Short mmCIF file of C-alpha atoms and ligand atoms in Angstrom, two decimals:
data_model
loop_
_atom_site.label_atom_id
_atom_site.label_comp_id
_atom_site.label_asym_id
_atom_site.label_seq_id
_atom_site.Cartn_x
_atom_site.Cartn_y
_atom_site.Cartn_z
CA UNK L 18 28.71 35.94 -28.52
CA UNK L 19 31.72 34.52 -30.18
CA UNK L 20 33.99 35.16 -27.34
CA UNK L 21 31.32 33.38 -25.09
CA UNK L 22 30.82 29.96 -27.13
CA UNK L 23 35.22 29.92 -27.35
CA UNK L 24 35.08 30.36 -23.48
CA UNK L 25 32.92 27.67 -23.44
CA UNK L 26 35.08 25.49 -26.05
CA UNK L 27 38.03 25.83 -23.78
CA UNK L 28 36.64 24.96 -20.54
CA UNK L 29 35.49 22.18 -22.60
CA UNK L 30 38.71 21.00 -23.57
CA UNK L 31 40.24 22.02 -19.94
CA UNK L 32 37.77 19.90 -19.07
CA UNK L 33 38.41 16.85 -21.27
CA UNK L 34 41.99 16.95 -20.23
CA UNK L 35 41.20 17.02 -16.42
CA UNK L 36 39.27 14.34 -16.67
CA UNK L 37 41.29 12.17 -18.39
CA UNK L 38 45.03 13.07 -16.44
CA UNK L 39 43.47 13.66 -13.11
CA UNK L 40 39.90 13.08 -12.14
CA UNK L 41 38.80 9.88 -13.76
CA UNK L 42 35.75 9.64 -11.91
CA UNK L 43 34.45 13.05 -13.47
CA UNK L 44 32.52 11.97 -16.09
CA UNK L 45 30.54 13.83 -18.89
CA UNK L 46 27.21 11.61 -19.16
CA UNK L 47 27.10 9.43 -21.74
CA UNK L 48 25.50 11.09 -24.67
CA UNK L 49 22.52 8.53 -24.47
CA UNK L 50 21.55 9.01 -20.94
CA UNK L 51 21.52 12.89 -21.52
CA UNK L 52 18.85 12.37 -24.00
CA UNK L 53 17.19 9.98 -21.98
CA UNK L 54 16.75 12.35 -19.42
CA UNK L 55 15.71 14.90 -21.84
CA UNK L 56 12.87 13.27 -22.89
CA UNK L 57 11.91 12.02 -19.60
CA UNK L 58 11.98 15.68 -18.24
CA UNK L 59 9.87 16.58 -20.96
CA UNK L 60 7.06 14.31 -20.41
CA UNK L 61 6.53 15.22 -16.79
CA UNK L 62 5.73 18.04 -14.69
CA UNK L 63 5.00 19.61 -11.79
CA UNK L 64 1.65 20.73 -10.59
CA UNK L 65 0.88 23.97 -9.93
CA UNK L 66 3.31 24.62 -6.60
CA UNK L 67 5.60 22.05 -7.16
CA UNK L 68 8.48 23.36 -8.46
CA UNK L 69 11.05 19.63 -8.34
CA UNK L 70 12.20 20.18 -12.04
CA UNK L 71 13.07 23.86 -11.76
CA UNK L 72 16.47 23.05 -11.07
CA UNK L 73 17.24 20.82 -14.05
CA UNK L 74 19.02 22.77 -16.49
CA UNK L 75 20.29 20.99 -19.30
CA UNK L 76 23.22 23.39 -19.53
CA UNK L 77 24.65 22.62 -16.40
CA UNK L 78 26.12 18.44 -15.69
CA UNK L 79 22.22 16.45 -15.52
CA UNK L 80 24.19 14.21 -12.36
CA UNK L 81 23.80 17.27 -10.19
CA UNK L 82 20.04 17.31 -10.39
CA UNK L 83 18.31 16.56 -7.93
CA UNK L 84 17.30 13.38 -7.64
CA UNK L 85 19.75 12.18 -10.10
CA UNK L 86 22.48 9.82 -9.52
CA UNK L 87 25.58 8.86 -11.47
CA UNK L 88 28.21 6.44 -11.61
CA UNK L 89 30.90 7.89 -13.83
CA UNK L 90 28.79 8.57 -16.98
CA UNK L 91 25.82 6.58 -16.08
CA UNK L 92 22.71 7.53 -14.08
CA UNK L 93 22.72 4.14 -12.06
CA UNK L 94 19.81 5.91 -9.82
CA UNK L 95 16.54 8.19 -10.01
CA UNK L 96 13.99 9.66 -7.64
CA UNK L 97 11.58 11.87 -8.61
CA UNK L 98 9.55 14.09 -7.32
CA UNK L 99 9.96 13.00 -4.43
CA UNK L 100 10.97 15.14 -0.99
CA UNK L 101 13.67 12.68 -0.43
CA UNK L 102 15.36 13.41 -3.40
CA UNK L 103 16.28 16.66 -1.53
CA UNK L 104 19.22 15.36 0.22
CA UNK L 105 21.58 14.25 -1.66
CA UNK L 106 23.05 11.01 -1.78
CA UNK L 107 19.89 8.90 -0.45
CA UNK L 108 18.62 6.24 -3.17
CA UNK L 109 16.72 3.97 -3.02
CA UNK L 110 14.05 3.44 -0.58
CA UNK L 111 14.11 5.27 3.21
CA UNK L 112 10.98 4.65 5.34
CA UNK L 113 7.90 4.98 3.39
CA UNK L 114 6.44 6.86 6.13
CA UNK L 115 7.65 9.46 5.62
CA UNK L 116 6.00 9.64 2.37
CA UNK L 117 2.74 9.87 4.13
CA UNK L 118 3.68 12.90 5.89
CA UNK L 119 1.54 14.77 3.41
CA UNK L 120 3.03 18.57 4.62
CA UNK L 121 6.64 17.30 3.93
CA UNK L 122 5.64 15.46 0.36
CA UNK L 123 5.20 18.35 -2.35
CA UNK L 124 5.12 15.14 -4.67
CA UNK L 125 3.34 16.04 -7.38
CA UNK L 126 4.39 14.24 -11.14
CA UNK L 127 1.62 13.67 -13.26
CA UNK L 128 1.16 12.05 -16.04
CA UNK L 129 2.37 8.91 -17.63
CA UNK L 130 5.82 6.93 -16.60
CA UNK L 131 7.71 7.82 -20.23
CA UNK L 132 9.39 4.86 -22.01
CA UNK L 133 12.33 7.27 -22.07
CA UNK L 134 13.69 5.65 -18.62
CA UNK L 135 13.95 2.14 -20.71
CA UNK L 136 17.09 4.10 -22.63
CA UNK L 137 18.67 4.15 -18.76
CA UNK L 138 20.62 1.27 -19.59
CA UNK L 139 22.60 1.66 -16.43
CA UNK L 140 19.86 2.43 -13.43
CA UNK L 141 19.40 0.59 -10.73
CA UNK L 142 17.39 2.16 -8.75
CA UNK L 143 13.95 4.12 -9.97
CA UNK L 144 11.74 5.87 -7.72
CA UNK L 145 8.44 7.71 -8.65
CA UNK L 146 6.90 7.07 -5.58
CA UNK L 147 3.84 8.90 -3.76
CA UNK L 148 3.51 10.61 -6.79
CA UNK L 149 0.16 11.62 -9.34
CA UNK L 150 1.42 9.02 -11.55
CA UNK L 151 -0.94 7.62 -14.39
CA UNK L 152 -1.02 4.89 -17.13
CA UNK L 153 0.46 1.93 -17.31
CA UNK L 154 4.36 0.85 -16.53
CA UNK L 155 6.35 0.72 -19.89
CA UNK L 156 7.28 -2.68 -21.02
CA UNK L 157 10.93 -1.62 -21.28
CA UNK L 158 10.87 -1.02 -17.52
CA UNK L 159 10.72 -4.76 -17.39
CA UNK L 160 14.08 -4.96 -19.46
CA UNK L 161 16.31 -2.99 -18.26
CA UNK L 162 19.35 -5.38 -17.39
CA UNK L 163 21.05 -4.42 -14.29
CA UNK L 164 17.37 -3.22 -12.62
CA UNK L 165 17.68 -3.95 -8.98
CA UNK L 166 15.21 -1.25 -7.06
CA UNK L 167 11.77 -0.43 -8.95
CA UNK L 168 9.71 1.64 -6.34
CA UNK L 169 6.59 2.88 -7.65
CA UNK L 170 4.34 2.93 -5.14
CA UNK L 171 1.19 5.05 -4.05
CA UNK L 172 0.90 6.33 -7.66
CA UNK L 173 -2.52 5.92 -9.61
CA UNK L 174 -1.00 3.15 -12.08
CA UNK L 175 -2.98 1.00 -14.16
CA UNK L 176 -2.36 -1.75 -16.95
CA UNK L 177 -0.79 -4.91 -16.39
CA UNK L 178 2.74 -5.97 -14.80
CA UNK L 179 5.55 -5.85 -17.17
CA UNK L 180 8.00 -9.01 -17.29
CA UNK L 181 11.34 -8.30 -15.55
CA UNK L 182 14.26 -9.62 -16.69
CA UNK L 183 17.07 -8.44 -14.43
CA UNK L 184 18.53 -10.62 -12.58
CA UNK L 185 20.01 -8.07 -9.98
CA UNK L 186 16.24 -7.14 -9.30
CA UNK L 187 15.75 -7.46 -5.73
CA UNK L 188 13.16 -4.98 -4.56
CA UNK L 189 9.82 -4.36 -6.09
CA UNK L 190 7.28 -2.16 -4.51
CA UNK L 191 3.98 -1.16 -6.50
CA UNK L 192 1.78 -0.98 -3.70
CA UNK L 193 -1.01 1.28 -3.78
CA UNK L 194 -1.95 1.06 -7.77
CA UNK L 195 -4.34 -0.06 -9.94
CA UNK L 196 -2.61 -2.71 -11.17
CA UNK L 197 -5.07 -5.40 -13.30
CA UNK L 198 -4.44 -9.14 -14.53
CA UNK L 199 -2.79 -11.83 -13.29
CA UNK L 200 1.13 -12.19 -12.31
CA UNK L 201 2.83 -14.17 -14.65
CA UNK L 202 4.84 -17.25 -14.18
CA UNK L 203 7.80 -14.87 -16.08
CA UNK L 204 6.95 -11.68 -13.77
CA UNK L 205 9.70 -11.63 -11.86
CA UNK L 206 13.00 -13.15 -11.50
CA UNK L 207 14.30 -14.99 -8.24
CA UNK L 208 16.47 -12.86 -7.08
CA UNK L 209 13.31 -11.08 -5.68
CA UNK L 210 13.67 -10.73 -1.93
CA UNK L 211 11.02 -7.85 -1.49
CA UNK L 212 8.19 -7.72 -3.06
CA UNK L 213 5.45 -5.39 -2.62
CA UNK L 214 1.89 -5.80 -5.01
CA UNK L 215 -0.54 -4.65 -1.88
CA UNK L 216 -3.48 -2.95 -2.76
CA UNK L 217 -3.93 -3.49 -6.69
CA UNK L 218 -6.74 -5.14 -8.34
CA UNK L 219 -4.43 -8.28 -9.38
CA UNK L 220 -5.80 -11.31 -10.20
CA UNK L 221 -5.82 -14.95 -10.51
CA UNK L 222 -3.62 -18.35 -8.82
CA UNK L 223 -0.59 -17.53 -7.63
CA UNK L 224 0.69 -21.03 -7.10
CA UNK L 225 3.30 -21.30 -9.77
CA UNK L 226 5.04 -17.97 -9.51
CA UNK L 227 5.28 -17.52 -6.04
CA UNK L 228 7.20 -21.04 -5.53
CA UNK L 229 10.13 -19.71 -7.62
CA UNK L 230 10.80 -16.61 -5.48
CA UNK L 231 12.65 -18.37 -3.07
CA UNK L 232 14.93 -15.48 -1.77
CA UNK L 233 11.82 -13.54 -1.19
CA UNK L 234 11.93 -11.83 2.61
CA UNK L 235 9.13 -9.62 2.31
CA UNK L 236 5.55 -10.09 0.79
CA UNK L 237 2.56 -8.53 0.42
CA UNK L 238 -0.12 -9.51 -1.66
CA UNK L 239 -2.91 -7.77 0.50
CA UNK L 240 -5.98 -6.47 -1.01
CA UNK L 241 -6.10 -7.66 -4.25
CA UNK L 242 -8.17 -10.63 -5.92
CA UNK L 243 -5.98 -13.41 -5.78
CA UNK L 244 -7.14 -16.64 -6.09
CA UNK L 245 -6.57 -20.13 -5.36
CA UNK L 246 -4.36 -22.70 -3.12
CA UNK L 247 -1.62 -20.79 -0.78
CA UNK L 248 1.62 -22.69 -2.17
CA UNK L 249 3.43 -24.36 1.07
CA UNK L 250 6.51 -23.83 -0.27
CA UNK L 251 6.48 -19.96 1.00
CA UNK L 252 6.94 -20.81 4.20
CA UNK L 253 10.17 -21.96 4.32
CA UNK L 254 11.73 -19.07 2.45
CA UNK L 255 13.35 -16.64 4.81
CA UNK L 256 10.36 -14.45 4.89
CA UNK L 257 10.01 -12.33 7.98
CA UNK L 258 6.53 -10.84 7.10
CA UNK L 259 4.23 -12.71 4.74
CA UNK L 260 0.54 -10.45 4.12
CA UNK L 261 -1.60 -12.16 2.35
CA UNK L 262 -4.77 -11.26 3.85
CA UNK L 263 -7.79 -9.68 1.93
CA UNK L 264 -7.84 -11.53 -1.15
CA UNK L 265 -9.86 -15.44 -2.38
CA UNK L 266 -7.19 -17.83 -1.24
CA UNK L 267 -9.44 -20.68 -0.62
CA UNK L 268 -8.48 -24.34 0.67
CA UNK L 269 -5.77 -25.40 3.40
CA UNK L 270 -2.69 -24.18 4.94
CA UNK L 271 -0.35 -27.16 5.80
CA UNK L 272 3.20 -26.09 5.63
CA UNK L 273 5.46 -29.07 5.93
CA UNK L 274 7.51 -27.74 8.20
CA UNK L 275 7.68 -25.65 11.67
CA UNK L 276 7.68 -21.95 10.59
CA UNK L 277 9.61 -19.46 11.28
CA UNK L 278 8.05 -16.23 10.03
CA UNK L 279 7.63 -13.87 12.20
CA UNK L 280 4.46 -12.44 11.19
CA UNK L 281 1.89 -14.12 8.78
CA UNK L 282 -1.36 -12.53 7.48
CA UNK L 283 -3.73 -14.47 5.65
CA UNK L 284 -6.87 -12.84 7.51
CA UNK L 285 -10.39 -12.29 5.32
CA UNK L 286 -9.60 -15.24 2.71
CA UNK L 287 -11.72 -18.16 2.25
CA UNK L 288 -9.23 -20.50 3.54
CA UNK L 289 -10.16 -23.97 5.46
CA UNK L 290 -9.64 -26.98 7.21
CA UNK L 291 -7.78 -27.27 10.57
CA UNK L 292 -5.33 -24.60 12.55
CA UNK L 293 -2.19 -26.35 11.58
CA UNK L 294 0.46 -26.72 14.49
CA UNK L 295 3.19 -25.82 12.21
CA UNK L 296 1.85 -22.36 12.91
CA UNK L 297 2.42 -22.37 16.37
CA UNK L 298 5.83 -20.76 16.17
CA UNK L 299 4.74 -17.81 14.20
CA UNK L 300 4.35 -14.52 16.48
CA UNK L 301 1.95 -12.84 15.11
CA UNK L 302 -0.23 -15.19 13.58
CA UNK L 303 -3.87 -13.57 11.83
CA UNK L 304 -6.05 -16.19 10.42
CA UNK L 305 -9.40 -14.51 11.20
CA UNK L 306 -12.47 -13.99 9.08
CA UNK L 307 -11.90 -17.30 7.23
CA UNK L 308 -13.25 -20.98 7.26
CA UNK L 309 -11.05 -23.05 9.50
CA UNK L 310 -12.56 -25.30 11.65
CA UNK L 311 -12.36 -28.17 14.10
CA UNK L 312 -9.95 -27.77 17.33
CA UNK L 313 -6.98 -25.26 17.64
CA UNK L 314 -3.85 -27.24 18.43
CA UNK L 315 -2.35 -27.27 21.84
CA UNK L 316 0.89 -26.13 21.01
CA UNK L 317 -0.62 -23.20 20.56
CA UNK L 318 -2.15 -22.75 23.55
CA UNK L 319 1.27 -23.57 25.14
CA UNK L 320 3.07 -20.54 23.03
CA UNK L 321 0.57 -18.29 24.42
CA UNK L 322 1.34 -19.03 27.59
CA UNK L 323 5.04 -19.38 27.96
CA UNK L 324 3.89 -15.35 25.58
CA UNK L 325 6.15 -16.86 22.43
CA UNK L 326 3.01 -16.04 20.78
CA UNK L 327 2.40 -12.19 20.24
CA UNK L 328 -0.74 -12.09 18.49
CA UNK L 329 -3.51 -14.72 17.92
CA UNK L 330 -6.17 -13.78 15.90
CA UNK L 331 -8.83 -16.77 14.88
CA UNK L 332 -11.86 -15.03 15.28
CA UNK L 333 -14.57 -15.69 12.84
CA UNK L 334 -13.86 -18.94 11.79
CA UNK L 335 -15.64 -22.11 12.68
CA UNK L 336 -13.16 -23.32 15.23
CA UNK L 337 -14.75 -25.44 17.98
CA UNK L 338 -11.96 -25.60 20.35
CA UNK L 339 -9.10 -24.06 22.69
CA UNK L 340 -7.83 -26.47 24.94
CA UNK L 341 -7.06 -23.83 28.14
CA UNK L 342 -7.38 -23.97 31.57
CA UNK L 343 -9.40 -21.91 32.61
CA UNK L 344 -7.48 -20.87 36.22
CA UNK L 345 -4.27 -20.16 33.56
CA UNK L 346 -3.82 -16.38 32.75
CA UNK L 347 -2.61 -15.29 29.26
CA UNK L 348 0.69 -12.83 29.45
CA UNK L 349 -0.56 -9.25 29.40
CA UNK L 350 1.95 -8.92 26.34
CA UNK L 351 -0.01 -11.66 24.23
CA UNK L 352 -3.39 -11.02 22.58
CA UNK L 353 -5.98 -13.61 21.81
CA UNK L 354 -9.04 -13.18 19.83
CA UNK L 355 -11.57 -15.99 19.46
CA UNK L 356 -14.61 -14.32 18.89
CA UNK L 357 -17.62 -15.34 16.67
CA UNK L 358 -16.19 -19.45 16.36
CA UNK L 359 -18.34 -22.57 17.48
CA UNK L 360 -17.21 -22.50 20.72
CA UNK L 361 -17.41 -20.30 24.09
CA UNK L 362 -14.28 -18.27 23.84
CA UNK L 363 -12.17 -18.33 27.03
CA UNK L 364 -13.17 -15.20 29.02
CA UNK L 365 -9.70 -13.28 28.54
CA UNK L 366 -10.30 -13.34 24.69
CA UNK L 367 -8.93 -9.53 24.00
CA UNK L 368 -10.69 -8.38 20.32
CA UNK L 369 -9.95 -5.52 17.92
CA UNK L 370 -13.65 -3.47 18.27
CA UNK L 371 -13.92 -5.11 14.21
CA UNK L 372 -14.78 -8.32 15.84
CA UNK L 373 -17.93 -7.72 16.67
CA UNK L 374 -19.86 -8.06 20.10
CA UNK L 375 -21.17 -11.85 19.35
CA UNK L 376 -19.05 -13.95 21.32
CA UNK L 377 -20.05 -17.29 19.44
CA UNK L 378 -21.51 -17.93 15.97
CA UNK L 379 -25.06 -18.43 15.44
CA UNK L 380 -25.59 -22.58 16.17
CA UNK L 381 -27.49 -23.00 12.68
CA UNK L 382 -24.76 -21.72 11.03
CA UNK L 383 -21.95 -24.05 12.69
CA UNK L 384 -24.88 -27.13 11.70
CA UNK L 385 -25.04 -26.41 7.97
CA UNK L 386 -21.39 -25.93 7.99
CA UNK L 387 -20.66 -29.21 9.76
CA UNK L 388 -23.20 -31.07 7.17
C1 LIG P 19 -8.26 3.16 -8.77
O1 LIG P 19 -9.35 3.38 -9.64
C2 LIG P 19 -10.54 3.79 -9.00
C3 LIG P 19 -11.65 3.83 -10.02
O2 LIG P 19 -11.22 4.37 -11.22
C4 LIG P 19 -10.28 5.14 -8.32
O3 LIG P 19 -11.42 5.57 -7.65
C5 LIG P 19 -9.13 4.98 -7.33
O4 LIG P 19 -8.81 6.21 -6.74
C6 LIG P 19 -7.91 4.44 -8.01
N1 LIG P 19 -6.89 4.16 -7.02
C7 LIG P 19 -5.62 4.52 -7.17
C8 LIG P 19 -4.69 4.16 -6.10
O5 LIG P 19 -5.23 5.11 -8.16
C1 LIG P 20 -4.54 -25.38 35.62
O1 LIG P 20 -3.61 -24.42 36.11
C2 LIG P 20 -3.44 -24.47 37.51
C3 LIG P 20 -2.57 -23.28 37.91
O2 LIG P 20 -1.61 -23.00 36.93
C4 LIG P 20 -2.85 -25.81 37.90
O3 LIG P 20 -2.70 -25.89 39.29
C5 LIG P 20 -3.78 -26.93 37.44
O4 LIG P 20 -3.20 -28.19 37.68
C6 LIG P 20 -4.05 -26.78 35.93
N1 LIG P 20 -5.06 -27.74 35.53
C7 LIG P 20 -4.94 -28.50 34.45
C8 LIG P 20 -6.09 -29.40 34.14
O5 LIG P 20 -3.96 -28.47 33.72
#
């Protein structure tokens, strides 16, 4: 026994000298983070079958565990649980699709997120994705200073959204949740470029967070309960994908500009008023299953044909015209759905099956609406 331990204290000490003559970027982990992870390993687990933790032993260095990542004696970087954090040296987030091959994903932590991972003073990336995740996230989440990945998606997470205060924090994805209340002006700061709330139960306006996130290039707000006006200032961030569809947006959309996003989806809101030509550069462009009426713009009907326009989807709304002629063919590589509007759609109006087989709206309901 005693022989053992002195072994021990002299590999210790070989060690301590190494590091400090040769190898400065071997690092013993700062006595805080150890703990840290301690406690964190202690309040998860593995599900019968999984077996992701059965390689963390606390005797050996905590940076070679999987899913662990150091920068000399800080974990800048965790990912739990999840098959990615198999190969070493990916962080972050890879294509969430793989994620959803279920045979590859033994990704099985239960239980809550512990407020252990706010003692991480260093981390900069945290995944727990497509994991069995409940409760809500831990306030100190939100404070963590350098923070600049938080992906938490496809979990079963409840509670409201923490306030985040780093200012390095430039990817946020909690889709798939049950996230409640409403996001705060203070949610998130504006270095967010990716953002990520899709399928939560989130609620209320929108309209005075969303105009500070300016760097934003990705956002998804689908299937939630927002409310409220659509602020026009998103459209001229550099946003390549904006999905906003699924929620109560009500009233116009009149960006001030021409936009250039490529694809924009504000389908199934309660949105109204005119098609506005500013929209006529987007690609893909779904404003179906709304309340727009009155004519769509030409320009439109000009990007569809020159086939600038990828996707047009305007069916159920209360449009009342497309300006087309008639002999003109669309490109076979552009799709146009007008379906179930106040108007005969033009004949080579392609719809998804969801559409419906009534080609116009009932004429009693395009009167009431109409006054
Ligand atoms: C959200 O909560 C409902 C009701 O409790 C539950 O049926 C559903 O599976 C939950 N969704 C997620 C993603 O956890
Ligand atoms: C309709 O298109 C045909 C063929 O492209 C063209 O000859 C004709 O002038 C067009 N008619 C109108 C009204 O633009």
């Amino acid at each position: 026994m005693m022989g053992c331990c002195w072994r021990k204290a002299v590999v210790y000490i070989l060690m301590i000298w190494l590091q400090q003559c040769c190898f400065q970027s071997v690092a013993i982990l700062d006595p805080l983070d150890f703990l840290a992870l301690q406690s964190i390993r202690k309040s998860l687990r593995d599900v019968p079958g999984s077996n992701f933790f059965q390689s963390w032993d606390f005797t050996s260095d905590p940076c070679n565990f999987p899913g662990v990542y150091c920068d000399s004696d800080k974990v800048i970087a965790l990912n739990l649980g999840d098959p990615r954090s198999g190969s070493p040296g990916l962080t972050g987030r890879i294509d969430p699709a793989i994620g959803k091959l279920s045979s590859l994903a033994e990704n099985f932590l239960t239980g809550d997120i512990p407020a252990g991972f706010g003692e991480l003073r260093s981390l900069h990336t945290l995944d727990l994705s497509y994991n069995q995740l409940t409760g809500s996230i831990p306030r100190p989440l939100g404070s963590l200073p350098v923070l600049s990945n938080l992906i938490l998606c496809h979990n079963h997470l409840d509670g409201p959204l923490p306030s985040f205060i780093s200012n390095s924090l430039t990817r946020v994805d909690l889709m798939h949740n049950n996230l409640t209340g409403p996001l705060q002006s203070d949610s998130f700061p504006p270095s967010v470029q990716y953002l990520s709330l899709g399928w939560n139960k989130l609620i209320g306006p929108v309209f005075t967070t969303l105009p500070k996130l300016n760097r934003l290039n990705y956002l998804d707000l689908s299937m939630n309960h927002f409310t409220g006006l659509i602020p026009c200032q998103i459209f001229t961030f550099p946003i390549s994908n904006l999905q906003l569809q699924r929620n109560q947006f009500f009233g116009p959309v009149q960006p001030d500009s021409q936009v250039t996003i490529a694809t924009i989806d504000l389908s199934y809101n309660r949105l109204s008023g005119q098609v506005s030509p500013m929209l006529s550069t987007v690609q893909n462009l779904f404003l179906n299953n709304n309340r727009f009426f009155g004519s769509v713009p030409e320009s439109f009907v000009d990007r569809l044909m020159d086939a600038t326009i990828q996707t047009l989807y305007l069916q159920h709304n209360y449009l009342t015209g497309f300006q087309m002629n008639q002999t003109a063919e669309i490109p076979l590589s552009s799709v146009l759905c007008l379906q179930y509007n106040c108007m005969v759609p033009p004949t080579q109006s392609a719809c998804p099956l969801k559409a419906g087989d009534a080609k116009t709206r009932p004429t009693a309901q395009c009167n009431e609406w109409r006054g």
